[in-house]
Short mmCIF file of C-alpha atoms in Angstrom, two decimals:
data_model
loop_
_atom_site.label_atom_id
_atom_site.label_comp_id
_atom_site.label_asym_id
_atom_site.label_seq_id
_atom_site.Cartn_x
_atom_site.Cartn_y
_atom_site.Cartn_z
CA MET A 13 -26.93 -0.10 -2.21
CA ALA A 14 -23.92 -0.91 -0.08
CA ASP A 15 -24.50 -2.09 3.48
CA PRO A 16 -24.42 1.14 5.55
CA VAL A 17 -22.39 -0.61 8.25
CA VAL A 18 -19.74 -1.36 5.66
CA ALA A 19 -19.86 2.17 4.32
CA ASP A 20 -19.45 3.67 7.80
CA SER A 21 -16.46 1.47 8.61
CA VAL A 22 -14.80 2.28 5.30
CA LEU A 23 -15.11 6.01 5.92
CA ALA A 24 -13.75 5.83 9.45
CA ASP A 25 -10.17 6.51 8.34
CA GLY A 26 -11.09 9.52 6.22
CA VAL A 27 -11.31 10.11 2.50
CA LYS A 28 -8.23 10.09 0.26
CA VAL A 29 -7.99 11.62 -3.19
CA GLY A 30 -5.32 10.64 -5.68
CA VAL A 31 -4.53 10.84 -9.35
CA PHE A 32 -4.05 8.22 -12.06
CA LEU A 33 -1.46 9.32 -14.60
CA THR A 34 -2.12 7.90 -18.02
CA HIS A 35 1.54 7.92 -19.20
CA GLN A 36 0.05 6.85 -22.53
CA GLN A 37 1.09 9.01 -25.46
CA PRO A 38 0.31 9.20 -29.16
CA GLU A 39 2.51 6.84 -31.11
CA GLY A 40 5.81 8.46 -32.05
CA ARG A 41 5.75 11.05 -29.27
CA ASP A 42 9.18 11.94 -27.84
CA PRO A 43 9.28 9.79 -24.64
CA VAL A 44 11.62 12.15 -22.80
CA GLU A 45 9.39 15.15 -23.47
CA ALA A 46 6.33 13.13 -22.45
CA LEU A 47 8.00 12.00 -19.24
CA GLY A 48 8.82 15.60 -18.35
CA GLU A 49 5.17 16.57 -18.75
CA GLN A 50 4.00 13.68 -16.61
CA LEU A 51 6.44 14.72 -13.87
CA ARG A 52 4.88 18.19 -13.94
CA LEU A 53 1.56 16.51 -13.15
CA VAL A 54 3.16 14.55 -10.29
CA ARG A 55 4.54 17.75 -8.78
CA ALA A 56 1.19 19.49 -9.16
CA ALA A 57 -0.57 16.61 -7.40
CA ARG A 58 2.02 16.69 -4.61
CA ASP A 59 1.83 20.47 -4.19
CA GLY A 60 -1.95 20.24 -4.26
CA GLU A 61 -1.74 17.84 -1.30
CA LEU A 62 -3.29 14.90 -3.10
CA ASP A 63 -2.81 11.56 -1.39
CA SER A 64 -1.72 9.08 -4.05
CA VAL A 65 -0.50 8.55 -7.59
CA PHE A 66 -1.07 5.44 -9.71
CA ALA A 67 0.12 4.14 -13.07
CA GLY A 68 -0.99 1.24 -15.24
CA GLN A 69 0.56 -1.39 -17.46
CA HIS A 70 0.10 -2.62 -21.01
CA HIS A 71 2.37 -4.49 -23.40
CA LEU A 72 2.39 -3.89 -27.17
CA PRO A 73 -0.17 -1.08 -26.85
CA GLU A 74 -1.26 -0.44 -30.42
CA SER A 75 -2.31 3.18 -31.07
CA PHE A 76 -0.36 4.48 -28.05
CA SER A 77 3.16 4.44 -26.71
CA HIS A 78 3.37 3.42 -23.08
CA ILE A 79 6.18 3.62 -20.54
CA GLN A 80 6.29 0.62 -18.21
CA PRO A 81 5.14 1.32 -14.63
CA LEU A 82 8.02 0.01 -12.51
CA PRO A 83 10.76 2.37 -13.78
CA TRP A 84 8.18 5.13 -14.06
CA LEU A 85 6.91 4.74 -10.49
CA ALA A 86 10.46 4.55 -9.15
CA ARG A 87 11.26 7.81 -10.95
CA LEU A 88 8.18 9.65 -9.80
CA ALA A 89 8.73 8.51 -6.20
CA ALA A 90 11.51 11.09 -6.04
CA GLU A 91 8.93 13.81 -6.81
CA ALA A 92 5.92 12.45 -4.94
CA GLY A 93 6.59 13.61 -1.39
CA GLU A 94 4.39 11.67 1.02
CA MET A 95 1.94 10.42 -1.59
CA ARG A 96 1.23 6.69 -1.80
CA ILE A 97 2.37 5.13 -5.05
CA GLY A 98 0.79 2.17 -6.77
CA THR A 99 0.01 0.22 -9.90
CA GLY A 100 -3.37 0.27 -11.46
CA ILE A 101 -2.65 -2.40 -12.55
CA HIS A 102 0.23 -4.89 -12.78
CA LEU A 103 -0.68 -7.73 -15.16
CA LEU A 104 0.21 -10.45 -12.70
CA ALA A 105 -0.59 -13.53 -14.78
CA LEU A 106 1.87 -12.49 -17.49
CA HIS A 107 4.91 -12.25 -15.25
CA ASN A 108 7.06 -14.59 -13.19
CA PRO A 109 5.96 -14.32 -9.53
CA VAL A 110 9.53 -14.33 -8.15
CA ASP A 111 10.48 -11.43 -10.40
CA THR A 112 7.26 -9.65 -9.44
CA ALA A 113 7.78 -10.18 -5.70
CA GLU A 114 11.34 -8.89 -5.78
CA ASN A 115 10.60 -5.94 -8.05
CA PHE A 116 7.63 -4.73 -6.04
CA ALA A 117 9.44 -5.26 -2.75
CA SER A 118 12.13 -3.02 -4.20
CA LEU A 119 9.53 -0.45 -5.24
CA ASP A 120 8.15 -0.47 -1.71
CA ALA A 121 11.62 0.37 -0.40
CA VAL A 122 12.03 3.15 -2.96
CA THR A 123 8.69 4.66 -1.88
CA GLY A 124 9.52 4.41 1.82
CA GLY A 125 6.90 1.74 2.44
CA ARG A 126 4.08 3.66 0.79
CA SER A 127 3.39 1.37 -2.18
CA VAL A 128 0.13 -0.27 -3.26
CA PHE A 129 0.24 -3.54 -5.20
CA GLY A 130 -2.58 -3.13 -7.67
CA VAL A 131 -3.10 -6.25 -9.78
CA GLY A 132 -5.48 -7.50 -12.41
CA LEU A 133 -6.05 -10.15 -15.02
CA GLY A 134 -5.98 -8.02 -18.14
CA TYR A 135 -8.05 -8.69 -21.22
CA ARG A 136 -5.92 -8.19 -24.34
CA GLU A 137 -5.30 -11.38 -26.31
CA VAL A 138 -2.17 -9.91 -27.91
CA GLU A 139 -0.52 -9.64 -24.48
CA TYR A 140 -1.23 -13.24 -23.52
CA ALA A 141 -0.05 -14.45 -26.93
CA ALA A 142 3.17 -12.46 -26.61
CA PHE A 143 3.96 -14.17 -23.30
CA GLY A 144 2.96 -17.60 -24.59
CA ILE A 145 0.10 -18.03 -22.10
CA PRO A 146 -3.13 -19.70 -23.25
CA PRO A 147 -6.07 -17.49 -22.23
CA GLU A 148 -7.84 -20.42 -20.54
CA GLN A 149 -4.93 -20.65 -18.07
CA LYS A 150 -4.88 -17.01 -17.02
CA VAL A 151 -7.11 -17.26 -13.93
CA LYS A 152 -5.18 -20.22 -12.52
CA ARG A 153 -1.89 -18.52 -13.23
CA PHE A 154 -3.08 -15.24 -11.73
CA THR A 155 -4.29 -16.77 -8.46
CA GLU A 156 -1.19 -18.95 -8.09
CA ASN A 157 1.15 -16.05 -8.79
CA LEU A 158 -0.62 -13.94 -6.19
CA ARG A 159 -0.19 -16.69 -3.61
CA ILE A 160 3.52 -17.01 -4.38
CA VAL A 161 4.15 -13.26 -4.23
CA GLN A 162 2.44 -12.90 -0.88
CA GLU A 163 4.21 -15.92 0.58
CA LEU A 164 7.59 -14.68 -0.65
CA TRP A 165 6.91 -11.35 1.06
CA SER A 166 6.38 -13.20 4.34
CA GLY A 167 10.01 -14.31 4.40
CA GLU A 168 8.92 -17.88 5.10
CA PRO A 169 9.73 -20.95 2.97
CA VAL A 170 7.66 -21.11 -0.21
CA HIS A 171 6.74 -24.16 -2.28
CA ALA A 172 5.42 -24.18 -5.84
CA ASP A 173 5.36 -26.79 -8.58
CA ASN A 174 4.15 -25.12 -11.75
CA PRO A 175 5.39 -25.24 -15.35
CA TRP A 176 6.32 -21.55 -15.05
CA CYS A 177 7.68 -21.46 -11.47
CA ARG A 178 9.15 -24.19 -9.25
CA LEU A 179 10.13 -23.41 -5.66
CA ASP A 180 11.28 -25.98 -3.12
CA GLY A 181 11.11 -24.28 0.24
CA VAL A 182 12.99 -21.16 -0.87
CA ARG A 183 12.92 -17.97 1.20
CA SER A 184 13.09 -14.47 -0.20
CA THR A 185 15.37 -11.95 1.43
CA SER A 186 14.08 -9.16 -0.84
CA LEU A 187 11.24 -8.06 1.40
CA PRO A 188 9.09 -4.94 1.28
CA ARG A 189 9.45 -2.44 4.08
CA SER A 190 5.77 -2.90 4.88
CA LYS A 191 3.69 -5.51 3.09
CA PRO A 192 1.90 -3.60 0.31
CA PRO A 193 -1.88 -3.90 0.30
CA VAL A 194 -3.27 -5.88 -2.61
CA TRP A 195 -5.85 -3.96 -4.61
CA MET A 196 -7.46 -6.11 -7.29
CA ALA A 197 -9.09 -4.65 -10.39
CA ALA A 198 -12.17 -6.44 -11.66
CA ASN A 199 -14.71 -5.94 -14.42
CA SER A 200 -16.85 -9.08 -14.64
CA ASP A 201 -19.01 -10.40 -11.80
CA GLY A 202 -16.74 -13.41 -11.40
CA ALA A 203 -13.67 -11.20 -11.10
CA VAL A 204 -15.42 -9.03 -8.51
CA ARG A 205 -16.11 -12.11 -6.40
CA ARG A 206 -12.48 -13.20 -6.80
CA ALA A 207 -11.31 -9.80 -5.56
CA ALA A 208 -13.54 -10.18 -2.51
CA ARG A 209 -11.93 -13.53 -1.64
CA LEU A 210 -8.29 -12.89 -2.49
CA ALA A 211 -7.49 -9.18 -2.21
CA ASP A 212 -7.46 -6.54 0.47
CA THR A 213 -9.97 -4.58 -1.59
CA TRP A 214 -11.55 -4.16 -5.00
CA MET A 215 -10.01 -1.44 -7.17
CA ILE A 216 -13.20 -0.27 -8.84
CA ASN A 217 -12.66 0.34 -12.56
CA PRO A 218 -13.39 3.61 -14.37
CA HIS A 219 -15.15 1.95 -17.28
CA ALA A 220 -18.44 0.67 -15.87
CA THR A 221 -21.51 2.76 -15.20
CA THR A 222 -22.53 3.72 -11.69
CA ALA A 223 -25.54 1.42 -11.91
CA THR A 224 -23.36 -1.58 -12.75
CA ILE A 225 -20.88 -0.91 -9.96
CA ARG A 226 -23.65 -0.35 -7.43
CA ARG A 227 -24.95 -3.84 -8.26
CA GLN A 228 -21.48 -5.38 -8.18
CA LEU A 229 -20.68 -3.86 -4.79
CA ASP A 230 -23.48 -5.95 -3.34
CA LEU A 231 -21.81 -9.03 -4.88
CA PHE A 232 -18.44 -7.97 -3.51
CA HIS A 233 -19.59 -7.42 0.07
CA ALA A 234 -21.67 -10.61 0.08
CA GLU A 235 -18.81 -12.73 -1.28
CA ARG A 236 -16.39 -11.26 1.23
CA ALA A 237 -18.73 -12.03 4.13
CA ALA A 238 -19.32 -15.57 2.83
CA ALA A 239 -15.54 -16.11 2.74
CA GLY A 240 -15.32 -15.06 6.39
CA ARG A 241 -13.35 -11.93 5.60
CA GLU A 242 -13.74 -8.63 7.43
CA PRO A 243 -15.27 -5.62 5.69
CA VAL A 244 -12.69 -3.64 3.72
CA ARG A 245 -11.12 -0.64 5.39
CA GLU A 246 -10.31 1.02 2.08
CA LEU A 247 -12.53 1.10 -1.00
CA PRO A 248 -10.82 2.74 -4.00
CA LEU A 249 -12.62 4.03 -7.07
CA MET A 250 -11.10 5.10 -10.36
CA ARG A 251 -13.02 7.66 -12.42
CA GLU A 252 -12.48 9.53 -15.66
CA ILE A 253 -12.93 13.19 -14.74
CA TYR A 254 -12.24 16.62 -16.16
CA CYS A 255 -12.83 19.85 -14.27
CA ALA A 256 -13.01 23.37 -15.71
CA PRO A 257 -14.63 26.62 -14.60
CA THR A 258 -17.75 25.79 -16.61
CA ARG A 259 -19.37 22.58 -17.81
CA GLU A 260 -19.19 23.79 -21.40
CA ARG A 261 -15.45 24.46 -21.22
CA ALA A 262 -14.80 21.12 -19.55
CA LEU A 263 -16.64 19.26 -22.31
CA GLU A 264 -14.81 21.21 -25.02
CA LEU A 265 -11.39 20.28 -23.59
CA ALA A 266 -12.04 16.70 -22.51
CA ARG A 267 -14.36 15.23 -25.11
CA PRO A 268 -11.91 14.69 -28.01
CA HIS A 269 -9.38 12.87 -25.83
CA LEU A 270 -11.86 10.79 -23.85
CA ALA A 271 -13.68 9.77 -27.02
CA ARG A 272 -10.39 8.71 -28.62
CA LYS A 273 -9.34 6.82 -25.49
CA TYR A 274 -12.50 4.72 -25.45
CA GLN A 275 -12.38 4.14 -29.19
CA VAL A 276 -9.00 2.49 -28.59
CA TYR A 277 -10.44 0.56 -25.62
CA ALA A 278 -13.11 -0.80 -27.94
CA ASP A 279 -10.45 -1.76 -30.49
CA TRP A 280 -8.55 -3.57 -27.72
CA GLY A 281 -11.66 -5.43 -26.55
CA GLN A 282 -11.98 -3.80 -23.13
CA ASP A 283 -15.77 -3.72 -23.35
CA LYS A 284 -15.91 -7.45 -24.12
CA VAL A 285 -15.10 -8.20 -20.46
CA MET A 286 -17.62 -5.71 -19.09
CA PRO A 287 -20.84 -7.00 -17.50
CA ASP A 288 -24.40 -6.11 -18.45
CA ARG A 289 -23.57 -6.02 -22.19
CA GLU A 290 -21.92 -2.63 -21.97
CA SER A 291 -20.33 -1.44 -25.20
CA PHE A 292 -17.89 1.36 -25.95
CA ARG A 293 -18.86 1.48 -29.62
CA THR A 294 -21.40 4.24 -29.33
CA ASP A 295 -21.55 8.02 -29.60
CA TYR A 296 -19.88 10.11 -26.93
CA ALA A 297 -23.06 11.27 -25.19
CA GLU A 298 -24.27 7.72 -24.60
CA LEU A 299 -20.78 6.56 -23.61
CA ALA A 300 -20.32 9.38 -21.11
CA ASP A 301 -23.72 9.02 -19.46
CA ASP A 302 -23.37 7.62 -15.93
CA ARG A 303 -19.67 6.93 -16.64
CA PHE A 304 -17.57 10.09 -17.12
CA ILE A 305 -17.51 13.17 -14.90
CA VAL A 306 -16.94 16.31 -16.95
CA GLY A 307 -17.95 19.71 -15.64
CA SER A 308 -17.45 22.54 -13.19
CA PRO A 309 -16.02 21.95 -9.70
CA GLN A 310 -19.54 21.77 -8.30
CA ASP A 311 -20.58 19.32 -11.02
CA CYS A 312 -17.64 17.11 -10.08
CA VAL A 313 -18.39 17.28 -6.35
CA ASP A 314 -22.05 16.49 -6.94
CA ALA A 315 -21.14 13.47 -9.07
CA LEU A 316 -18.57 12.07 -6.63
CA LEU A 317 -20.29 12.59 -3.28
CA PRO A 318 -22.84 9.76 -3.80
CA TRP A 319 -19.95 7.33 -4.21
CA ARG A 320 -18.73 8.38 -0.78
CA ASP A 321 -22.02 8.74 1.02
CA SER A 322 -24.06 5.88 -0.48
CA LEU A 323 -21.44 3.35 -1.55
CA GLY A 324 -18.64 3.87 0.97
CA VAL A 325 -15.81 4.82 -1.39
CA ASN A 326 -13.00 6.42 0.59
CA HIS A 327 -10.16 6.59 -1.91
CA PHE A 328 -10.86 8.42 -5.17
CA ILE A 329 -8.30 7.89 -7.94
CA LEU A 330 -9.01 10.46 -10.63
CA ARG A 331 -7.71 10.32 -14.20
CA THR A 332 -7.80 13.76 -15.76
CA ASP A 333 -5.28 13.46 -18.61
CA TRP A 334 -5.44 11.27 -21.69
CA ALA A 335 -3.17 10.63 -24.66
CA GLY A 336 -2.91 13.74 -26.81
CA MET A 337 -4.24 16.21 -24.22
CA PRO A 338 -2.01 19.28 -23.85
CA VAL A 339 -0.34 19.16 -20.46
CA GLU A 340 -1.52 22.68 -19.61
CA ASP A 341 -5.13 21.53 -19.95
CA ALA A 342 -4.47 18.54 -17.68
CA LEU A 343 -2.75 20.80 -15.13
CA SER A 344 -5.72 23.19 -15.12
CA SER A 345 -8.11 20.35 -14.31
CA LEU A 346 -5.77 18.89 -11.71
CA HIS A 347 -5.53 22.25 -9.97
CA LEU A 348 -9.31 22.52 -9.63
CA LEU A 349 -9.59 18.92 -8.46
CA ALA A 350 -6.97 19.52 -5.77
CA THR A 351 -8.22 22.90 -4.56
CA GLU A 352 -12.01 22.63 -4.91
CA VAL A 353 -13.09 19.03 -5.35
CA ALA A 354 -10.78 17.12 -2.99
CA PRO A 355 -11.55 19.32 0.03
CA ALA A 356 -15.28 18.76 -0.46
CA LEU A 357 -14.79 14.99 -0.64
CA ARG A 358 -12.68 15.01 2.53
CA SER A 359 -15.15 17.09 4.50
CA SER A 360 -17.73 15.47 6.76
#
C-alpha cells in the first residue's frame, strides 16, 4: 500500500479526470472519417468538463492504422478548450532529441502552455529496427535524449557527443511557454524505478493488474525517496473502462473491442515486458479480471475509488474507445464517465 503521507500530498490539489483517445482504427479505414469521429469525442470530453486528453504513438502498427500524435494533438487543441493535452506516450529513444525538443515546445505553445510530455521506452522490435537502433542501446538513448530535451528547454547551452546527436554548447530559442511536466510510462520494475529517478511522475499503464501496480508503487516511492526527490504532486493512472447503464450492456458493447485490442497487444509483444509473468494470451474473463473496468456508473466508481483513496492517484486517464467500436457507443460511455463517474472521483 502506498505511504499515506504520499497519498495525502498527491490529493491536495484535487482529482483530475481525462480521456485517452485511441486514434487507432481498423486497417483501411478512411482516415478523414476516423478523425472526424475522434474530434466528436474531444468535444464531448470538453463539454463534459473533463480535464485532459491524451494520445499515443506507434510506428508501423500492424493490424491497425494510426495517426501520429503531434499533428493530431495540434489539431485537437483547437477543440479542447481548457483541457490539458499530452502524449501517452512519445517514443523518445526512436527520435532525435533536438527535433523532439522543438516539436514539443511548439505543441506547448499551440496548447497555451497546457501540454504534458509523456514519454516511454516502447517495446516493439519492429519500431527499433525501422529506426536502425539496436534494442540493447534503447535505455541509454532514452535517458540521454531526455536529458538533452530538458536542457534545451532551459535555454542554456547544451553539450552532447553521441553518434546520433552532437551539440557543442548550442542554445535553443524554440522554448515551451511553460516547461511541460515529464510523465514517464513504465511496465517493468526497472522502468518504474527509472521513472522515479528521472521523471516528474510515473504514468501508470493500463495493462497491469491492480495487484502488480500496488506492489510497484512501493518500489516507485522508495526509489524516489532514495534519490532524494520529493513526493510526486500528480500521480496519473490510465485504465481501460467502459460505462453503460447496466453491467450486462457494458460487457456486451466493450468486450469484442477490448478482446481484439489485447489480442493485438499480445501479437506485438506488449505482455513480454510486463512483470510478474502476466500474459495477454488468455480468455477474456481472465484477462479482464483486476485489469479492465466494465460496468454501470456505480461499478466504475467502486472500481476507481480505491486507486484514489488507497494509492493516491489524482489524475485518471480513461480509455473508453477502441479500434472498431462505433463512435456512438464510445460517446455513450464518455457521457456517463463525465456526468456520473468523474464527479464522484472529484468529491471528497
